[in-house]
PDB file of C-alpha atoms in Angstrom:
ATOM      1  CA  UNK L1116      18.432 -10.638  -7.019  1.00 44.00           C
ATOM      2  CA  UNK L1117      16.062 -13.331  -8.309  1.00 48.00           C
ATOM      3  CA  UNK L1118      15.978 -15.113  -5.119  1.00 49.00           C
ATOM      4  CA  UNK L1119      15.079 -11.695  -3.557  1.00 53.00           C
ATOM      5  CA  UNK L1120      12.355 -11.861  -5.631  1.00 57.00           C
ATOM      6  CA  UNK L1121      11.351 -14.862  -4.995  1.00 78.00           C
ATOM      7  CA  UNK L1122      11.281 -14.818  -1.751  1.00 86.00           C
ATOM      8  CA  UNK L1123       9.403 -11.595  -1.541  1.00 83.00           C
ATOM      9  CA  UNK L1124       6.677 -13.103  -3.863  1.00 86.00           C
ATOM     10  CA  UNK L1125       6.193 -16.295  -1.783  1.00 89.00           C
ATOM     11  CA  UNK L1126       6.111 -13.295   1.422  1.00 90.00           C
ATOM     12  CA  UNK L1127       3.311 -11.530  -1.071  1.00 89.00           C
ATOM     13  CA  UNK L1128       1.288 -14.271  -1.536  1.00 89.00           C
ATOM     14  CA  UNK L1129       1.345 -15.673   1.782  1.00 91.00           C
ATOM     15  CA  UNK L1130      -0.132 -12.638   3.445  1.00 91.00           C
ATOM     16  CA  UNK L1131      -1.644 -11.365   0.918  1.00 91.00           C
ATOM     17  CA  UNK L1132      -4.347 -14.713   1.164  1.00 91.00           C
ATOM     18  CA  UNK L1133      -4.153 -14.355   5.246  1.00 93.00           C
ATOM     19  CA  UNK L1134      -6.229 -10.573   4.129  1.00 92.00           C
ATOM     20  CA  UNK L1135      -8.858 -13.042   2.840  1.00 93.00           C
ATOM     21  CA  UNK L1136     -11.511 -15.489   4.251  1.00 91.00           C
ATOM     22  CA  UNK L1137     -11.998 -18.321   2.564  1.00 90.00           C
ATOM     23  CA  UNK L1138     -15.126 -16.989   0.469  1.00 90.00           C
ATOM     24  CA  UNK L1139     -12.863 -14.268  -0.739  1.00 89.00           C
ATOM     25  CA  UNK L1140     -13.556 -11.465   1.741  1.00 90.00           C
ATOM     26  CA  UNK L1141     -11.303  -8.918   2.746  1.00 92.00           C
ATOM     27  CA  UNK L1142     -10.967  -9.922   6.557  1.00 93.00           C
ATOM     28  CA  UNK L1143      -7.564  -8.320   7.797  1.00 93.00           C
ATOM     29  CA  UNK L1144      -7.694  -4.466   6.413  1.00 91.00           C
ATOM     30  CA  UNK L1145      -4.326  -4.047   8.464  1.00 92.00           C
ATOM     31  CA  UNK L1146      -2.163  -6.204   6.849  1.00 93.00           C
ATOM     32  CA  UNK L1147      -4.059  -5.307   3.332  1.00 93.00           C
ATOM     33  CA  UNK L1148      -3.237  -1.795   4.394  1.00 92.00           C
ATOM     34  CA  UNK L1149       0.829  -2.625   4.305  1.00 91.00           C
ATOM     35  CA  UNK L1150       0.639  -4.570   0.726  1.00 93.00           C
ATOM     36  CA  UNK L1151      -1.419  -1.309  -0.562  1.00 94.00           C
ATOM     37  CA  UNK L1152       2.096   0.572   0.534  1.00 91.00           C
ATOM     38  CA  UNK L1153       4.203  -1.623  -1.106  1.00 91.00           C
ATOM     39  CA  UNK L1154       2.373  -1.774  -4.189  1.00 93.00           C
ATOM     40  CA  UNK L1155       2.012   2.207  -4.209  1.00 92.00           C
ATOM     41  CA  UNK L1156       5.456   2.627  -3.299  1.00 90.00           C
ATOM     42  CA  UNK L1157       6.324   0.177  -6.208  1.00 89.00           C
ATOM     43  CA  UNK L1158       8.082  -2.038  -4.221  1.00 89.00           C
ATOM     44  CA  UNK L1159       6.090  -4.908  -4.996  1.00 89.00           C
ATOM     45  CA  UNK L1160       7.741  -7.346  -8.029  1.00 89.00           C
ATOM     46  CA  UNK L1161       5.368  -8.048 -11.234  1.00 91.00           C
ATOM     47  CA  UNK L1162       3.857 -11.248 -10.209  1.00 89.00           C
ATOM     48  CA  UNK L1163       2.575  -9.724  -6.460  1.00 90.00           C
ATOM     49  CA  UNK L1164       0.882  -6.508  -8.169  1.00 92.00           C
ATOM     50  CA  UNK L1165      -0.688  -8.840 -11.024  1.00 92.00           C
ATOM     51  CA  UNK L1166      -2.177 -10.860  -8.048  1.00 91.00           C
ATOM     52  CA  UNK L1167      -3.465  -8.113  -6.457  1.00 93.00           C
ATOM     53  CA  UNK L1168      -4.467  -5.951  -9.186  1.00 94.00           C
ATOM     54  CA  UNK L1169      -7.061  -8.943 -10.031  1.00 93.00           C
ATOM     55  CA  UNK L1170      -7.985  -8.738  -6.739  1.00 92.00           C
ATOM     56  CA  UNK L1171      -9.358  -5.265  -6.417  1.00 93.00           C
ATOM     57  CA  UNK L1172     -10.804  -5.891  -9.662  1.00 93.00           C
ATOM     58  CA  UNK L1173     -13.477  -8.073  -8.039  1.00 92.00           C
ATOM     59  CA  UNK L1174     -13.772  -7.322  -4.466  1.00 92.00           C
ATOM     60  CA  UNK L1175     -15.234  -4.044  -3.455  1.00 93.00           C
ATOM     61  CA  UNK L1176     -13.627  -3.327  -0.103  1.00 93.00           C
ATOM     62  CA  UNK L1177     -10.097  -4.150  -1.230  1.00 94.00           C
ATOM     63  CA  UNK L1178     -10.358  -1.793  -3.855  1.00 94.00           C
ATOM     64  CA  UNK L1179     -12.022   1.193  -1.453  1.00 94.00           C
ATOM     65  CA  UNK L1180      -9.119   0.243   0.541  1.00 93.00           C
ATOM     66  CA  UNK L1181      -6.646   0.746  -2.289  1.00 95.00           C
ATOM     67  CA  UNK L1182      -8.031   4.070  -3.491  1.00 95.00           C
ATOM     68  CA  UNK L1183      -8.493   5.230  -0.719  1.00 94.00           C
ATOM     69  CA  UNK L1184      -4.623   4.985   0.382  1.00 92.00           C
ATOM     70  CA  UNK L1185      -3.362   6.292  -3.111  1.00 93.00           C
ATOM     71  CA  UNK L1186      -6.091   9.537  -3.007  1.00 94.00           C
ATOM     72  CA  UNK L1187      -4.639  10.248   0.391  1.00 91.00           C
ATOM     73  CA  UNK L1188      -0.675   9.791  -1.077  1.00 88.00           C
ATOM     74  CA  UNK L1189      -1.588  11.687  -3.839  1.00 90.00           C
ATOM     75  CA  UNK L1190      -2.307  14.639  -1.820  1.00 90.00           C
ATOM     76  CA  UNK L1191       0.273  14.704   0.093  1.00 84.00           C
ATOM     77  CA  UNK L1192       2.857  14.705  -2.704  1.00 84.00           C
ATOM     78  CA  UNK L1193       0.407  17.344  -3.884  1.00 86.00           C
ATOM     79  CA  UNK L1194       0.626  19.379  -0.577  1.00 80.00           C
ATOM     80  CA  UNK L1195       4.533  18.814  -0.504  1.00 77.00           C
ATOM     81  CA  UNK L1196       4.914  19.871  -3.757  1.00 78.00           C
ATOM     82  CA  UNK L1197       2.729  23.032  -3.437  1.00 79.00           C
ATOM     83  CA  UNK L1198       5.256  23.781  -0.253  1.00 71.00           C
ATOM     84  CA  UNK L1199       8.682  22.508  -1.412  1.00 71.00           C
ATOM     85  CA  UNK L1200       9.824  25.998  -1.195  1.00 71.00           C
ATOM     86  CA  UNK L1201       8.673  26.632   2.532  1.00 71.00           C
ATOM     87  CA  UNK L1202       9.455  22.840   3.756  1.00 69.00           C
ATOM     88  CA  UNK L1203      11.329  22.464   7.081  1.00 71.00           C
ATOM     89  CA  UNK L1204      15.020  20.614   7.496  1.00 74.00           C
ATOM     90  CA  UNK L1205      13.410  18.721   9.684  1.00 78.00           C
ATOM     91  CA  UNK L1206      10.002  17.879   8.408  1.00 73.00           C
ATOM     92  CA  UNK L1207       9.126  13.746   9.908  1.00 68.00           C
ATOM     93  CA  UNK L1208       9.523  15.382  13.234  1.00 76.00           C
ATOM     94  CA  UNK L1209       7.105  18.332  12.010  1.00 75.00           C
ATOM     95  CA  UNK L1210       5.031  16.163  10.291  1.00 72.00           C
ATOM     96  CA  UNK L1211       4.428  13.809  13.284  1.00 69.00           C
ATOM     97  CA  UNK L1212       4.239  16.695  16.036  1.00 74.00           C
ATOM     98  CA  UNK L1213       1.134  18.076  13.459  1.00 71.00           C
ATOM     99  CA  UNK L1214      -0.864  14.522  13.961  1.00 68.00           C
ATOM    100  CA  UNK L1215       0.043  13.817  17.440  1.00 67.00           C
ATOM    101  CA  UNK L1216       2.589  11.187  17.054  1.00 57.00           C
TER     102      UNK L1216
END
């Protein structure tokens, strides 16, 4: 499991400085956008989200970036949870027939 780790930490770091130019600025906001999941979705090990928690300490845009993806996961759970009761067996498909996907 530790080399899992490890390897997925190198992986972190790696593309987590290709987000960057080399003053520092957020320049890829796709690729930021995917290590904002994995952080949310706590998949990230302790050593990735200390790196970028000091990130979107001091640069602006990473940290719109960030709060903007957890306000918008935080309402859906809210949404799903406010419709648990009514949700369909089949809810992706629902789900990605409502945004045109």
């Amino acid at each position: 499991m530790s080399e899992t780790m490890s390897e997925f930490s190198v992986w972190f770091k790696d593309t987590f400085k290709k987000c960057y130019c080399e003053q520092g600025n957020l320049i890829d906001e796709k690729q930021f956008a995917e290590i904002v999941q994995l952080v949310l979705d706590n998949e990230a090990d302790e050593e990735s989200r200390t790196i970028f928690e000091q990130k979107i300490r001091t640069c602006v845009k990473s940290n719109m970036s960030y709060e903007k993806e957890k306000s918008i996961k935080l309402e859906i759970k809210k949404k799903l949870c406010e419709h648990k009761a009514e949700m369909p067996t089949n809810l992706v498909s629902t789900i990605r027939k409502s945004v045109d996907l």
